[in-house]
XYZ file of N, CA and C in Angstrom:
468
model
N 49.383 18.709 -79.497
C 48.598 19.210 -78.396
C 49.524 19.944 -77.453
N 49.051 21.064 -76.973
C 49.854 21.887 -76.061
C 49.392 21.636 -74.644
N 50.315 21.485 -73.771
C 49.945 21.302 -72.375
C 50.236 22.588 -71.638
N 49.370 22.939 -70.782
C 49.583 24.159 -70.006
C 49.935 23.779 -68.596
N 51.199 23.522 -68.397
C 51.672 23.136 -67.086
C 52.158 24.348 -66.312
N 52.651 24.133 -65.120
C 53.085 25.242 -64.300
C 54.304 25.964 -64.878
N 55.108 25.277 -65.729
C 56.307 25.905 -66.280
C 56.005 26.941 -67.337
N 54.910 26.825 -68.042
C 54.598 27.742 -69.140
C 54.279 29.124 -68.617
N 53.446 29.210 -67.613
C 53.091 30.521 -67.053
C 54.284 31.206 -66.422
N 55.128 30.426 -65.745
C 56.325 30.983 -65.113
C 57.276 31.508 -66.168
N 57.396 30.769 -67.268
C 58.289 31.204 -68.340
C 57.789 32.505 -68.953
N 56.475 32.596 -69.159
C 55.901 33.792 -69.754
C 56.100 35.008 -68.845
N 55.875 34.838 -67.548
C 56.044 35.978 -66.628
C 57.523 36.373 -66.540
N 58.425 35.384 -66.650
C 59.862 35.693 -66.636
C 60.238 36.496 -67.875
N 59.691 36.113 -69.041
C 59.961 36.862 -70.271
C 59.400 38.277 -70.182
N 58.224 38.425 -69.596
C 57.611 39.738 -69.449
C 58.438 40.607 -68.508
N 58.972 40.009 -67.439
C 59.819 40.735 -66.506
C 61.110 41.189 -67.197
N 61.696 40.329 -68.008
C 62.907 40.686 -68.756
C 62.622 41.830 -69.715
N 61.476 41.770 -70.359
C 61.088 42.821 -71.289
C 60.911 44.149 -70.560
N 60.316 44.127 -69.396
C 60.138 45.349 -68.616
C 61.477 45.915 -68.168
N 62.400 45.035 -67.750
C 63.736 45.501 -67.378
C 64.436 46.133 -68.562
N 64.345 45.499 -69.729
C 64.978 46.039 -70.932
C 64.360 47.382 -71.289
N 63.061 47.481 -71.170
C 62.369 48.726 -71.502
C 62.827 49.860 -70.589
N 62.942 49.590 -69.284
C 63.384 50.639 -68.378
C 64.855 50.980 -68.619
N 65.692 49.981 -68.938
C 67.098 50.268 -69.269
C 67.187 51.093 -70.545
N 66.334 50.779 -71.517
C 66.314 51.538 -72.763
C 65.897 52.989 -72.501
N 64.961 53.177 -71.563
C 64.558 54.540 -71.200
C 65.725 55.306 -70.585
N 66.508 54.637 -69.736
C 67.657 55.277 -69.101
C 68.698 55.653 -70.153
N 69.034 54.707 -71.023
C 70.043 55.005 -72.050
C 69.520 56.028 -73.041
N 68.228 56.000 -73.306
C 67.647 57.005 -74.198
C 67.734 58.392 -73.598
N 67.455 58.516 -72.303
C 67.554 59.827 -71.663
C 69.009 60.265 -71.531
N 69.935 59.296 -71.379
C 71.356 59.652 -71.360
C 71.764 60.224 -72.711
N 71.257 59.650 -73.774
C 71.536 60.185 -75.109
C 70.988 61.589 -75.256
N 69.837 61.834 -74.673
C 69.225 63.166 -74.706
C 70.095 64.169 -73.945
N 70.555 63.767 -72.767
C 71.431 64.636 -71.970
C 72.753 64.854 -72.694
N 73.324 63.785 -73.223
C 74.594 63.880 -73.950
C 74.455 64.810 -75.152
N 73.349 64.716 -75.861
C 73.125 65.555 -77.037
C 73.092 67.032 -76.639
N 72.506 67.343 -75.502
C 72.432 68.735 -75.063
C 73.791 69.259 -74.607
N 74.597 68.407 -73.989
C 75.903 68.844 -73.512
C 76.922 68.944 -74.632
N 76.805 68.128 -75.660
C 77.813 68.089 -76.713
C 77.481 68.944 -77.931
N 76.278 69.379 -78.055
C 75.890 70.198 -79.207
C 76.200 71.663 -78.906
N 77.180 72.264 -79.606
C 77.584 73.642 -79.291
C 76.502 74.690 -79.556
N 75.442 74.305 -80.254
C 74.349 75.259 -80.491
C 73.436 75.400 -79.284
N 73.518 74.482 -78.366
C 72.622 74.482 -77.201
C 73.180 75.356 -76.086
N 72.304 76.016 -75.387
C 72.704 76.882 -74.269
C 73.341 76.064 -73.148
N 72.852 74.853 -72.922
C 73.412 73.993 -71.866
C 74.895 73.743 -72.137
N 75.235 73.490 -73.394
C 76.638 73.258 -73.765
C 77.472 74.501 -73.491
N 76.985 75.644 -73.905
C 77.753 76.884 -73.721
C 77.973 77.194 -72.243
N 76.942 77.011 -71.414
C 77.103 77.283 -69.984
C 77.995 76.244 -69.309
N 77.922 75.001 -69.769
C 78.790 73.953 -69.229
C 80.249 74.264 -69.538
N 80.544 74.641 -70.771
C 81.912 74.996 -71.149
C 82.358 76.247 -70.392
N 81.469 77.196 -70.216
C 81.791 78.410 -69.453
C 82.141 78.059 -68.006
N 81.380 77.138 -67.398
C 81.665 76.724 -66.020
C 83.026 76.029 -65.935
N 83.350 75.186 -66.921
C 84.664 74.539 -66.934
C 85.778 75.571 -67.062
N 85.571 76.562 -67.923
C 86.587 77.606 -68.092
C 86.774 78.395 -66.797
N 85.691 78.689 -66.100
C 85.802 79.418 -64.827
C 86.547 78.602 -63.779
N 86.392 77.294 -63.819
C 87.134 76.445 -62.885
C 88.618 76.376 -63.238
N 88.950 76.537 -64.523
C 90.335 76.412 -64.960
C 91.109 77.719 -64.809
N 90.440 78.855 -64.879
C 91.114 80.155 -64.858
C 92.031 80.339 -63.648
N 91.624 79.965 -62.437
C 92.543 80.171 -61.306
C 93.772 79.279 -61.335
N 93.806 78.261 -62.173
C 94.902 77.307 -62.215
C 96.289 77.906 -62.292
N 96.606 78.681 -63.355
C 97.974 79.194 -63.464
C 98.325 80.183 -62.360
N 97.355 80.962 -61.919
C 97.633 81.931 -60.862
C 97.859 81.219 -59.536
N 97.097 80.174 -59.309
C 97.299 79.364 -58.107
C 98.678 78.710 -58.155
N 99.060 78.231 -59.336
C 100.365 77.597 -59.528
C 101.483 78.583 -59.177
N 101.372 79.819 -59.641
C 102.381 80.839 -59.336
C 102.353 81.243 -57.866
N 101.167 81.348 -57.303
C 101.040 81.772 -55.910
C 101.667 80.751 -54.967
N 101.434 79.468 -55.232
C 102.015 78.428 -54.380
C 103.533 78.483 -54.458
N 104.067 78.664 -55.661
C 105.518 78.728 -55.833
C 106.100 79.945 -55.119
N 105.447 81.101 -55.257
C 105.978 82.311 -54.618
C 105.797 82.288 -53.103
N 104.793 81.585 -52.605
C 104.587 81.506 -51.157
C 105.721 80.768 -50.458
N 106.381 79.867 -51.168
C 107.479 79.096 -50.596
C 108.848 79.604 -51.044
N 108.939 80.899 -51.343
C 110.195 81.463 -51.828
C 111.346 81.214 -50.854
N 111.119 81.474 -49.590
C 112.186 81.319 -48.599
C 112.692 79.874 -48.567
N 111.770 78.912 -48.586
C 112.166 77.508 -48.551
C 112.858 77.085 -49.851
N 112.376 77.590 -50.992
C 112.957 77.224 -52.275
C 114.368 77.801 -52.424
N 114.573 79.036 -51.967
C 115.886 79.691 -52.076
C 116.871 79.220 -51.014
N 116.426 78.512 -50.015
C 117.284 78.079 -48.904
C 118.447 77.216 -49.398
N 119.590 77.307 -48.718
C 120.772 76.525 -49.126
C 120.537 75.011 -49.133
N 119.681 74.522 -48.264
C 119.442 73.080 -48.236
C 118.452 72.619 -49.307
N 117.895 73.568 -50.059
C 116.919 73.179 -51.090
C 117.487 73.461 -52.475
N 117.189 74.619 -53.077
C 117.746 74.945 -54.393
C 119.000 75.810 -54.305
N 119.186 76.490 -53.175
C 120.350 77.352 -52.970
C 120.487 78.384 -54.093
N 119.427 79.174 -54.299
C 119.447 80.220 -55.320
C 119.158 81.557 -54.659
N 119.544 82.644 -55.333
C 119.255 83.978 -54.801
C 117.936 84.491 -55.379
N 117.542 85.683 -54.971
C 116.251 86.244 -55.405
C 116.213 86.513 -56.905
N 117.341 86.898 -57.474
C 117.377 87.171 -58.914
C 117.137 85.888 -59.700
N 117.777 84.823 -59.302
C 117.577 83.534 -59.969
C 116.158 83.041 -59.749
N 115.622 83.264 -58.551
C 114.239 82.875 -58.272
C 113.271 83.621 -59.193
N 113.577 84.875 -59.501
C 112.689 85.664 -60.367
C 112.657 85.107 -61.792
N 113.680 84.357 -62.203
C 113.647 83.714 -63.519
C 112.490 82.721 -63.627
N 112.098 82.141 -62.496
C 110.986 81.191 -62.508
C 109.668 81.856 -62.888
N 109.605 83.178 -62.796
C 108.390 83.904 -63.147
C 108.572 84.751 -64.405
N 109.774 85.323 -64.576
C 110.027 86.209 -65.717
C 110.084 85.475 -67.044
N 110.854 84.402 -67.109
C 110.972 83.662 -68.378
C 109.658 83.017 -68.816
N 108.922 82.362 -67.930
C 107.649 81.781 -68.382
C 106.653 82.821 -68.895
N 106.724 84.044 -68.378
C 105.789 85.061 -68.877
C 106.095 85.417 -70.325
N 107.317 85.135 -70.790
C 107.669 85.377 -72.189
C 106.943 84.413 -73.128
N 106.358 83.365 -72.586
C 105.618 82.420 -73.427
C 104.393 83.076 -74.056
N 103.976 84.214 -73.528
C 102.876 84.963 -74.126
C 103.180 85.393 -75.544
N 104.466 85.469 -75.901
C 104.849 85.829 -77.267
C 104.411 84.768 -78.269
N 104.162 83.556 -77.809
C 103.731 82.482 -78.706
C 102.219 82.469 -78.921
N 101.495 83.361 -78.278
C 100.037 83.372 -78.419
C 99.608 83.627 -79.854
N 100.258 84.559 -80.524
C 99.906 84.868 -81.918
C 100.145 83.704 -82.855
N 101.364 83.147 -82.875
C 101.604 82.004 -83.764
C 100.760 80.776 -83.432
N 100.362 80.626 -82.188
C 99.559 79.456 -81.817
C 98.190 79.475 -82.498
N 97.702 80.644 -82.862
C 96.411 80.714 -83.555
C 96.463 79.957 -84.877
N 97.574 80.047 -85.584
C 97.681 79.315 -86.849
C 97.829 77.813 -86.604
N 98.491 77.430 -85.503
C 98.607 76.007 -85.160
C 97.229 75.445 -84.825
N 96.443 76.196 -84.057
C 95.096 75.759 -83.689
C 94.222 75.648 -84.931
N 94.348 76.612 -85.844
C 93.559 76.566 -87.077
C 93.926 75.347 -87.918
N 95.190 74.973 -87.908
C 95.629 73.816 -88.706
C 95.241 72.492 -88.048
N 95.435 72.354 -86.741
C 95.188 71.097 -86.043
C 93.753 70.932 -85.572
N 93.030 72.024 -85.413
C 91.665 71.949 -84.922
C 91.595 72.218 -83.423
N 90.428 72.639 -82.988
C 90.232 73.006 -81.579
C 90.386 71.821 -80.635
N 89.768 70.704 -80.974
C 89.775 69.553 -80.064
C 91.189 69.020 -79.863
N 91.917 68.802 -80.944
C 93.275 68.262 -80.833
C 94.184 69.251 -80.113
N 94.065 70.539 -80.452
C 94.902 71.556 -79.801
C 94.608 71.650 -78.313
N 93.343 71.566 -77.940
C 92.971 71.612 -76.523
C 93.510 70.408 -75.775
N 93.427 69.245 -76.398
C 93.939 68.031 -75.770
C 95.451 68.130 -75.564
N 96.169 68.587 -76.587
C 97.627 68.722 -76.478
C 97.981 69.765 -75.428
N 97.271 70.878 -75.425
C 97.531 71.936 -74.451
C 97.285 71.454 -73.027
N 96.168 70.772 -72.810
C 95.870 70.244 -71.480
C 96.872 69.200 -71.040
N 97.266 68.335 -71.965
C 98.269 67.320 -71.644
C 99.618 67.923 -71.312
N 100.017 68.941 -72.087
C 101.292 69.616 -71.834
C 101.275 70.330 -70.486
N 100.172 70.977 -70.175
C 100.049 71.679 -68.895
C 100.105 70.689 -67.733
N 99.407 69.557 -67.862
C 99.437 68.536 -66.818
C 100.841 67.968 -66.653
N 101.464 67.585 -67.766
C 102.813 67.029 -67.742
C 103.797 68.012 -67.107
N 103.679 69.283 -67.471
C 104.583 70.294 -66.925
C 104.344 70.506 -65.430
N 103.111 70.456 -64.992
C 102.815 70.608 -63.557
C 103.448 69.483 -62.753
N 103.333 68.272 -63.256
C 103.956 67.134 -62.586
C 105.472 67.291 -62.592
N 106.027 67.767 -63.717
C 107.467 68.001 -63.813
C 107.965 69.028 -62.825
N 107.172 70.084 -62.606
C 107.543 71.109 -61.629
C 107.638 70.496 -60.237
N 106.677 69.687 -59.888
C 106.671 69.062 -58.562
C 107.870 68.120 -58.406
N 108.138 67.324 -59.424
C 109.271 66.388 -59.347
C 110.590 67.152 -59.267
N 110.736 68.213 -60.071
C 111.973 69.006 -60.038
C 112.157 69.678 -58.675
N 111.090 70.182 -58.099
C 111.183 70.775 -56.762
C 111.548 69.719 -55.725
N 110.955 68.566 -55.853
C 111.212 67.488 -54.884
C 112.675 67.039 -54.905
N 113.285 67.101 -56.085
C 114.683 66.663 -56.223
C 115.670 67.836 -56.244
N 115.194 69.038 -55.925
C 116.023 70.248 -55.838
C 116.818 70.505 -57.122
N 116.128 70.477 -58.250
C 116.757 70.689 -59.554
C 116.229 71.976 -60.175
N 117.069 73.031 -60.204
C 116.600 74.330 -60.679
C 116.318 74.345 -62.180
N 117.258 73.891 -63.015
C 117.086 74.010 -64.466
C 115.915 73.186 -64.991
N 115.712 71.962 -64.536
C 114.486 71.262 -64.947
C 113.218 71.975 -64.452
N 113.307 72.562 -63.263
C 112.176 73.326 -62.744
C 111.841 74.483 -63.681
N 112.844 75.213 -64.115
C 112.634 76.325 -65.041
C 112.081 75.818 -66.372
N 112.615 74.723 -66.871
C 112.131 74.140 -68.128
C 110.653 73.764 -68.028
N 110.272 73.099 -66.943
C 108.873 72.696 -66.784
C 107.960 73.896 -66.570
N 108.468 74.942 -65.942
C 107.673 76.182 -65.815
C 107.427 76.787 -67.198
N 108.439 76.755 -68.057
C 108.260 77.245 -69.429
C 107.214 76.408 -70.178
N 107.303 75.098 -70.041
C 106.321 74.224 -70.702
C 104.913 74.452 -70.171
N 104.811 74.674 -68.859
C 103.505 74.927 -68.251
C 102.837 76.141 -68.902
N 103.590 77.223 -68.996
C 103.012 78.440 -69.564
C 102.842 78.345 -71.063
N 103.652 77.544 -71.737
C 103.462 77.316 -73.158
C 102.161 76.546 -73.390
N 101.887 75.587 -72.531
C 100.661 74.810 -72.642
C 99.404 75.627 -72.425
N 99.518 76.673 -71.647
C 98.348 77.506 -71.413
C 98.060 78.323 -72.649
């Protein structure tokens, strides 16, 4: 014999409430999957515009990096900082621009390693080199600064 006490109805309503919470959570995760599918599928226009927006945000990066460095030329060349002349300072811009010569061979590296892995390595190298530039400037070290500038432009 089943008894219908006050605990049975409360238990049933609690189970129904849990089911409703799960259903709404499932709707949220389902819609997240829908959004994720649109952003990650390269055939979708949303994906292409999202990647285009990211590229537009990244484009000013190297130019901003060069502009900040050139804006502080007087301080960088000062005797109490790096103690270099204008010709040596120009090496910080001239040598890294030679990294453009690696653009052609990098196409075969990208084809071999794939776009995702190459992009990850390139982004990591650019980040690492940017941090290296700041550390080298902070410690007034010209040759490491030049090395990290070369790596920065190689990563791009």
